[in-house]
Amino acid sequence: MDRIAVIDYGSQYTLLLARRIREMGVFCTVASPEEFKVESEIKGVVLSGGPQSVYEEGALGFPKQLEGFPVPIMGICYGMHLLAKKLGGEVRSGALGEYGLTTVSMDSERFRDIPEEIVTWMSHGDEVTSLPSECKVIARSKNGITAGFSNGRDIAFQFHPEVNHTQFGTNLIEDFVFNVCNASRNWKLSAFAERKVEEIKRAVGNSKVVGGLSGGVDSTVAAVLASKAVGDAFTGIFVNHGLMRKNEDIEVCEALRSLGIKLINVDASEEFFRELKGIDNPEEKRKIIGKTFIKVFEREANRLNASFLLQGTIYSDVIESGAASKNSAKIKSHHNVGGLPDKMNLKLLEPIRELFKDEVRNLGYSLGIEPSLLTRQPFPGPGLGVRIIGEVDSEKARILKEVDSIFMDVLRKSGESEKIWQSFAVLLPVFSVGVKGDKRSYGYVVALRAVNSSEGMTASWHELPYEILREASSRITSGVREVGRVVFDITDKPPATIEWE
């Protein structure tokens, strides 16, 4: 299968770039310069942007693995500077710098289907001051700075074609992928599923597999792949950590069993609350929840004589946990990635680790999973543990379950839930003075959140009608005596994350 490899130098847009290429029907992977491996299916390489300057001491350099590897290279921003330096050009700190929307003139001979002038997204302080020999300027910014060059095979842009702000950016990437690299559109989720089933078979052999199942889209799709691969050698384990939504432990188990998955239901809520006692740091909470999950899974695996643990880890989990490459920044540790213990007795199986959320959902459809299971809203593995800000205990979990249940009921009855990608309530470590029954009250503040997204990497807050917000607030403050005030979160991702912790 043809592949485009993106080498990550720390750009915030690196995974967006990989996604753009996948949307074109071409498989794309991301690796750090140190981890990148030359493989025959790679038809082209993209050097991403990054925060460094190529002339700084200790700056990440051009990958040695590319020496003598005859595939086209595209450099973007920092990647452009690396390519220019490698080919004999010169890069220096610019007098101006260009940030945000910038008009660029394009070479009409090189790009016949693109206007001679487009608006692009720039974010750089350095610039190519001396062009490499045998290279030609193919784009120039309104400030006279080289915004693109090519030597016929390799190509580089100072701006970011992968972001929506850049006009005809997708066309530029397509030109590289198909016209320069001659890659084929052979990235199909159905073929991906077949390949993963075979990989699981080879990895597992005659061993047994247990899977951590939450009822969410990710773990459900992973479980179906495992079941197809090893049949009865796979056992799903649903761990009730006391931090699910109200009645969800019952609903989830019924849904999973309807798929024909062999399932064990383990109530470990007391153990989780005990481990979380006194912990208010979100990173610590995630790691404790991750380690406690593993302890429970290992106990059950020992009982079943299993050697492998299946997880529904997806690409956004890997990215935010800083595990996509060594140069990626960690946003937060996901319990199934950065929250795992260093030493485990079980070997990990993560068949959908390379997929984004919407790709996982589409894979589920191709596997014949019921739409009702695939359209469920995303729910974090740590559950309400990262929606209770500060220390977690069973009483706070009870309160938040009631609040969340009311909010979801209001959204469902109004028909608004069908328009929302993810919605939930957050219990804040804040008390507010109020009035209930002509008496002074002093209760918790809760925040409501609703967002729209496709893959979870970016999200915009959903504009709930005022009458729905009013009904939710009224029902929550009336129905949950411990709550005295309700607020609504109107922050996009970025700068926030979807969850509060």
XYZ file of C-alpha atoms in Angstrom:
501
model
C 0.000 0.000 0.000
C 1.423 3.357 -1.055
C 2.276 5.666 1.821
C 3.346 9.255 2.430
C 5.540 9.684 5.512
C 5.425 12.900 7.523
C 8.502 13.623 9.628
C 7.460 15.640 12.657
C 9.581 18.562 13.830
C 7.062 19.719 16.417
C 4.512 21.669 14.386
C 1.046 22.052 15.873
C -0.299 21.218 12.389
C 1.613 17.969 11.784
C -1.287 15.605 12.405
C -3.627 17.864 10.473
C -1.281 17.423 7.522
C -1.427 13.629 7.876
C -5.190 13.803 8.028
C -5.402 15.874 4.833
C -3.405 13.223 2.976
C -5.539 10.371 4.331
C -8.653 12.224 3.176
C -7.213 11.991 -0.329
C -7.251 8.192 -0.094
C -3.536 7.787 0.596
C -2.207 6.261 3.814
C -0.042 8.648 5.803
C 1.987 8.113 8.981
C 3.910 10.409 11.307
C 7.305 9.792 12.914
C 10.042 11.851 14.533
C 13.344 12.330 12.639
C 14.937 9.755 14.943
C 12.169 7.177 14.532
C 11.627 7.500 10.786
C 12.369 4.306 8.852
C 12.902 3.965 5.120
C 10.379 1.478 3.715
C 9.557 0.471 0.165
C 5.903 1.546 0.268
C 6.852 5.185 0.992
C 6.261 7.245 -2.150
C 7.092 10.648 -0.690
C 8.219 12.391 2.493
C 6.966 15.614 4.065
C 9.157 17.580 6.488
C 6.813 19.408 8.869
C 7.066 22.817 10.433
C 8.488 23.337 13.895
C 9.454 25.938 16.500
C 13.244 25.797 16.026
C 15.639 27.647 13.714
C 17.865 25.480 11.521
C 20.953 27.527 12.406
C 20.485 27.129 16.189
C 22.856 24.882 18.099
C 21.140 21.576 18.777
C 18.393 22.150 16.205
C 16.843 19.049 14.701
C 18.449 18.313 11.359
C 17.690 16.709 8.041
C 17.082 12.947 8.553
C 20.148 10.880 7.703
C 17.828 8.061 6.660
C 16.816 10.094 3.600
C 20.356 10.062 2.245
C 20.172 8.086 -0.985
C 16.426 7.415 -0.592
C 15.094 8.445 -4.021
C 11.633 9.784 -3.174
C 10.299 13.339 -3.525
C 10.412 15.583 -0.456
C 8.068 18.404 0.505
C 9.271 20.875 3.127
C 6.824 23.069 5.027
C 7.993 26.101 7.050
C 10.840 24.651 9.184
C 10.873 21.760 6.739
C 11.448 24.246 3.928
C 14.438 25.683 5.783
C 15.857 22.188 6.351
C 15.498 21.356 2.683
C 17.034 24.666 1.605
C 20.029 24.178 3.902
C 20.453 20.541 2.798
C 20.454 21.536 -0.880
C 23.028 24.304 -0.355
C 20.883 27.339 0.299
C 21.004 29.769 3.203
C 18.499 30.496 5.962
C 18.612 33.509 8.263
C 16.447 35.357 10.732
C 14.133 37.626 8.733
C 13.823 41.340 9.196
C 10.030 41.182 9.076
C 8.628 37.766 9.888
C 5.181 36.832 8.607
C 2.345 35.665 10.814
C -1.275 34.949 9.973
C -2.953 35.559 6.622
C -0.436 36.574 3.959
C -0.910 37.090 0.231
C 1.401 35.025 -1.970
C 2.070 35.174 -5.725
C 2.263 31.715 -7.335
C 4.216 30.574 -10.399
C 1.493 30.237 -13.037
C 3.570 27.815 -15.120
C 4.123 25.442 -12.186
C 0.564 25.704 -10.851
C -1.767 26.123 -13.805
C -4.945 25.263 -11.874
C -4.231 27.703 -9.041
C -4.724 31.502 -9.216
C -1.613 33.633 -9.594
C -2.334 35.150 -6.178
C -3.665 33.307 -3.116
C -4.053 34.004 0.607
C -1.957 31.713 2.813
C -1.352 31.037 6.500
C 2.164 32.010 7.581
C 3.944 31.601 10.911
C 7.684 32.223 10.584
C 10.513 34.528 11.621
C 13.258 32.918 9.519
C 13.501 32.981 5.742
C 15.448 31.491 2.844
C 17.860 34.289 1.902
C 19.889 32.367 -0.675
C 18.229 29.847 -2.944
C 19.913 26.455 -3.503
C 21.433 25.989 -6.943
C 19.159 24.253 -9.462
C 16.128 25.498 -7.498
C 13.536 27.942 -8.750
C 11.256 30.281 -6.806
C 7.668 29.119 -7.304
C 5.968 31.373 -4.747
C 6.749 34.773 -3.292
C 4.970 36.654 -0.489
C 3.733 40.220 -0.800
C 6.774 41.225 1.281
C 9.134 39.819 -1.353
C 10.119 36.785 0.771
C 10.603 33.390 -0.895
C 7.416 31.492 -0.095
C 8.162 28.423 -2.183
C 10.870 26.789 -4.274
C 11.412 23.592 -6.234
C 14.169 21.723 -8.028
C 11.709 19.805 -10.163
C 11.369 16.866 -7.796
C 11.498 18.328 -4.304
C 9.232 21.206 -3.342
C 8.999 23.532 -0.349
C 6.568 26.119 1.003
C 7.062 28.768 3.653
C 3.314 28.809 4.366
C 1.118 25.985 5.672
C -0.978 24.383 2.905
C -2.543 21.949 5.383
C -4.596 24.575 7.262
C -7.986 25.694 6.009
C -6.895 29.348 6.017
C -4.603 28.692 3.041
C -6.509 28.993 -0.223
C -5.994 26.023 -2.566
C -3.805 24.376 0.090
C -5.392 20.985 -0.559
C -4.658 21.388 -4.282
C -0.993 21.999 -3.500
C -0.763 18.884 -1.338
C -2.595 16.839 -3.969
C -0.149 18.069 -6.601
C 2.747 16.740 -4.529
C 1.094 13.451 -3.558
C -0.252 12.479 -6.979
C 1.654 14.415 -9.651
C 5.088 14.365 -8.017
C 5.020 11.197 -5.877
C 2.625 9.266 -8.149
C 0.944 7.764 -5.101
C -2.166 5.620 -5.570
C -5.469 6.146 -3.800
C -5.438 2.766 -2.054
C -6.107 3.779 1.545
C -9.429 2.085 2.360
C -10.768 1.293 5.789
C -12.041 -2.096 4.624
C -8.518 -3.047 3.531
C -7.216 -1.642 6.832
C -9.581 -3.945 8.742
C -8.430 -7.018 6.828
C -4.795 -6.135 7.445
C -5.378 -5.594 11.182
C -7.238 -8.884 11.603
C -4.280 -10.707 10.050
C -1.807 -8.759 12.215
C -3.734 -9.702 15.375
C -3.780 -13.364 14.330
C -0.020 -13.386 13.779
C 0.731 -11.507 17.006
C -1.529 -13.589 19.245
C -0.987 -17.072 17.857
C -2.524 -19.568 20.284
C -2.630 -17.152 23.227
C -5.707 -15.599 24.816
C -6.663 -11.918 24.722
C -8.597 -9.754 27.153
C -9.928 -6.367 26.127
C -10.716 -3.303 28.165
C -14.196 -2.355 26.956
C -16.066 0.817 27.899
C -18.921 0.679 25.391
C -17.422 3.602 23.518
C -16.866 3.578 19.769
C -13.107 3.001 19.989
C -13.012 -0.005 22.291
C -16.074 -1.527 20.606
C -14.515 -1.383 17.126
C -11.227 -2.763 18.486
C -13.123 -5.611 20.163
C -14.927 -6.577 16.955
C -11.574 -6.708 15.124
C -10.139 -8.927 17.859
C -13.188 -11.196 17.829
C -12.859 -11.617 14.062
C -9.188 -12.452 14.490
C -9.174 -14.885 17.441
C -12.829 -15.779 18.128
C -13.453 -17.283 21.568
C -9.842 -16.620 22.571
C -10.972 -13.009 23.134
C -12.811 -11.960 26.289
C -14.014 -8.423 26.856
C -13.733 -6.985 30.347
C -15.984 -4.131 31.384
C -14.574 -2.495 34.502
C -17.066 -0.404 36.430
C -14.800 2.187 38.033
C -17.726 4.086 39.531
C -17.142 6.959 37.137
C -19.525 6.067 34.328
C -22.636 8.081 33.535
C -25.826 7.208 35.410
C -26.975 3.626 34.629
C -24.354 3.378 31.874
C -22.721 0.302 33.391
C -25.943 -1.645 32.784
C -26.629 -0.196 29.313
C -23.061 -0.702 28.094
C -22.911 -4.390 29.044
C -26.222 -5.098 27.310
C -25.010 -3.360 24.138
C -21.676 -5.198 24.061
C -23.287 -8.598 24.590
C -25.653 -7.859 21.714
C -22.570 -7.929 19.451
C -21.854 -11.489 20.517
C -18.772 -10.450 22.491
C -17.906 -12.652 25.449
C -17.946 -10.227 28.370
C -17.015 -10.103 32.049
C -18.416 -7.301 34.222
C -16.124 -6.333 37.122
C -17.259 -3.836 39.776
C -14.046 -2.211 40.989
C -15.527 1.153 41.990
C -14.419 0.957 45.627
C -10.845 0.180 44.553
C -10.730 3.177 42.181
C -12.124 5.613 44.749
C -9.643 4.329 47.306
C -6.704 4.858 44.927
C -7.928 8.371 44.002
C -8.372 9.546 47.593
C -6.505 12.801 48.213
C -5.421 13.230 44.554
C -6.360 16.477 42.809
C -3.707 16.788 40.087
C -5.282 15.812 36.733
C -2.152 14.094 35.403
C -1.861 12.039 38.596
C -5.552 11.118 38.416
C -5.229 9.908 34.831
C -2.153 7.839 35.662
C -3.743 6.340 38.777
C -6.868 5.428 36.822
C -4.712 3.914 34.068
C -2.641 1.876 36.535
C -5.715 0.704 38.424
C -7.360 -0.393 35.179
C -4.252 -2.408 34.370
C -4.234 -4.020 37.831
C -7.834 -5.141 37.361
C -7.190 -6.344 33.815
C -4.105 -8.280 34.905
C -6.040 -9.997 37.700
C -8.724 -11.098 35.253
C -6.127 -12.015 32.618
C -4.298 -14.239 35.107
C -7.561 -15.940 35.939
C -8.227 -16.502 32.226
C -4.598 -17.337 31.437
C -4.453 -14.505 28.864
C -1.247 -12.931 27.545
C -2.545 -9.901 25.615
C -4.504 -6.767 26.478
C -6.576 -5.144 23.724
C -7.149 -1.382 23.949
C -9.138 1.064 21.840
C -6.320 3.614 21.675
C -6.723 6.034 18.743
C -4.429 8.599 17.136
C -5.776 11.615 19.045
C -5.030 9.795 22.352
C -1.478 9.200 21.164
C -1.035 12.796 19.990
C -2.322 14.488 23.137
C -0.238 12.181 25.299
C 2.881 13.268 23.387
C 3.496 9.767 22.067
C 3.050 10.400 18.327
C 6.705 11.359 18.077
C 9.513 12.534 20.358
C 9.013 16.137 19.249
C 5.269 16.279 19.967
C 4.207 18.246 23.013
C 2.184 16.398 25.670
C -1.232 17.988 26.186
C -2.481 15.471 28.729
C -1.837 11.805 29.482
C -4.636 9.544 28.294
C -5.176 6.692 30.739
C -4.495 4.183 27.957
C -1.282 5.859 26.705
C 0.639 8.174 29.017
C -1.224 6.809 32.027
C 0.003 3.234 31.620
C 2.557 1.812 34.058
C 6.131 1.345 32.819
C 6.032 -2.414 33.457
C 3.090 -4.606 32.499
C 2.631 -8.367 32.502
C 0.362 -8.156 29.466
C 1.380 -7.424 25.895
C -0.584 -4.579 24.288
C -2.747 -4.866 21.185
C -3.856 -1.499 19.768
C -5.272 -2.191 16.289
C -6.839 1.239 15.719
C -3.978 3.306 17.134
C -3.341 4.840 13.683
C -6.915 6.090 13.165
C -8.689 9.337 13.977
C -12.092 9.254 15.697
C -14.213 9.650 12.571
C -12.117 7.005 10.786
C -12.813 4.604 13.672
C -16.521 5.291 13.355
C -16.444 4.684 9.596
C -14.485 1.475 10.169
C -17.230 0.379 12.543
C -19.832 0.875 9.828
C -17.747 -1.204 7.413
C -17.601 -3.967 10.039
C -21.383 -4.022 10.306
C -21.629 -2.652 13.859
C -25.041 -1.216 14.747
C -25.219 2.563 14.079
C -26.632 3.157 17.584
C -23.317 1.967 19.043
C -21.210 3.990 16.616
C -23.062 7.270 17.073
C -22.596 7.322 20.836
C -20.850 10.406 22.051
C -17.154 10.030 22.936
C -16.612 9.288 26.614
C -13.158 9.472 28.234
C -11.674 6.310 29.702
C -11.189 7.994 33.103
C -14.878 8.892 32.884
C -16.184 11.384 35.403
C -12.755 11.298 37.045
C -11.647 14.057 34.656
C -14.987 15.863 34.876
C -14.756 16.227 38.641
C -12.185 18.964 38.991
C -9.982 18.281 41.999
C -10.227 15.308 44.327
C -12.610 12.522 43.305
C -14.882 10.611 45.674
C -18.088 8.598 45.434
C -20.310 11.445 46.669
C -19.031 13.893 44.040
C -19.465 11.180 41.421
C -23.076 10.670 42.541
C -23.802 14.405 42.269
C -22.228 14.714 38.837
C -24.076 11.652 37.551
C -27.387 13.282 38.485
C -26.421 16.619 36.900
C -25.137 14.956 33.733
C -28.251 12.775 33.466
C -30.536 15.808 33.603
C -28.469 17.728 31.030
C -28.435 14.799 28.604
C -32.185 14.282 29.073
C -32.873 17.934 28.229
C -30.729 17.690 25.097
C -32.328 14.413 24.051
C -35.943 15.583 24.496
C -35.262 18.861 22.671
C -33.694 17.013 19.726
C -30.507 19.021 20.176
C -28.352 16.015 21.136
C -28.434 14.776 17.520
C -26.663 17.989 16.440
C -23.866 17.744 19.019
C -20.635 15.746 18.782
C -20.032 15.635 22.542
C -21.830 17.085 25.565
C -21.354 16.689 29.296
C -21.325 18.353 32.707
C -18.334 19.235 34.890
C -18.341 19.502 38.696
C -16.178 22.422 39.787
C -14.339 22.724 43.120
C -16.204 25.992 43.688
C -19.149 26.830 45.933
C -21.521 29.693 45.292
C -24.032 31.523 47.476
C -27.651 31.310 46.349
C -31.241 31.355 47.524
C -33.481 28.303 47.739
C -36.849 28.341 49.483
C -36.278 31.894 50.772
C -33.178 30.658 52.551
C -29.481 31.120 51.926
C -27.929 28.199 50.046
C -24.308 27.370 49.393
C -23.807 24.815 46.657
C -21.522 23.509 43.953
C -21.025 25.252 40.628
C -21.361 22.995 37.586
C -20.322 23.768 34.014
C -22.130 22.449 30.959
C -20.203 21.810 27.746
C -21.294 20.961 24.204
C -18.929 20.860 21.230
C -18.856 19.975 17.558
C -15.927 18.159 15.969
C -15.117 15.422 13.468
C -11.916 13.825 14.743
C -11.461 15.364 18.208
C -8.271 17.236 17.328
C -10.146 20.537 17.034
C -13.607 21.477 18.265
C -15.954 24.453 18.382
C -18.482 25.050 21.130
C -22.070 24.290 20.160
C -24.451 27.247 20.350
C -27.261 25.862 22.459
C -30.546 27.822 22.266
C -31.200 29.916 25.361
C -34.446 28.075 26.161
C -32.543 24.771 26.370
C -29.876 26.274 28.618
C -32.593 27.794 30.805
C -34.424 24.471 31.150
C -31.193 22.590 31.910
C -30.182 25.127 34.559
C -33.613 25.131 36.173
C -33.911 21.346 36.282
C -30.370 20.879 37.612
C -30.626 23.437 40.422
C -34.098 22.145 41.341
C -33.328 18.439 41.061
C -29.843 18.302 42.577
C -29.919 20.049 45.951
C -26.118 20.183 46.230
C -25.832 22.418 43.124
C -26.395 26.150 43.382
C -25.165 27.566 40.087
C -24.843 26.475 36.429
C -22.489 27.980 33.830
C -21.935 27.198 30.130
C -18.472 26.700 28.611
C -17.955 28.655 25.351
C -14.304 27.808 24.662
C -13.091 26.207 21.436
C -10.315 23.615 21.092
C -7.739 25.078 20.842
C -7.070 26.958 23.080
C -8.906 24.595 25.457
C -9.151 20.828 25.255
C -12.606 19.257 24.987
C -12.456 17.796 28.504
C -11.596 20.103 31.395
C -8.792 17.839 32.629
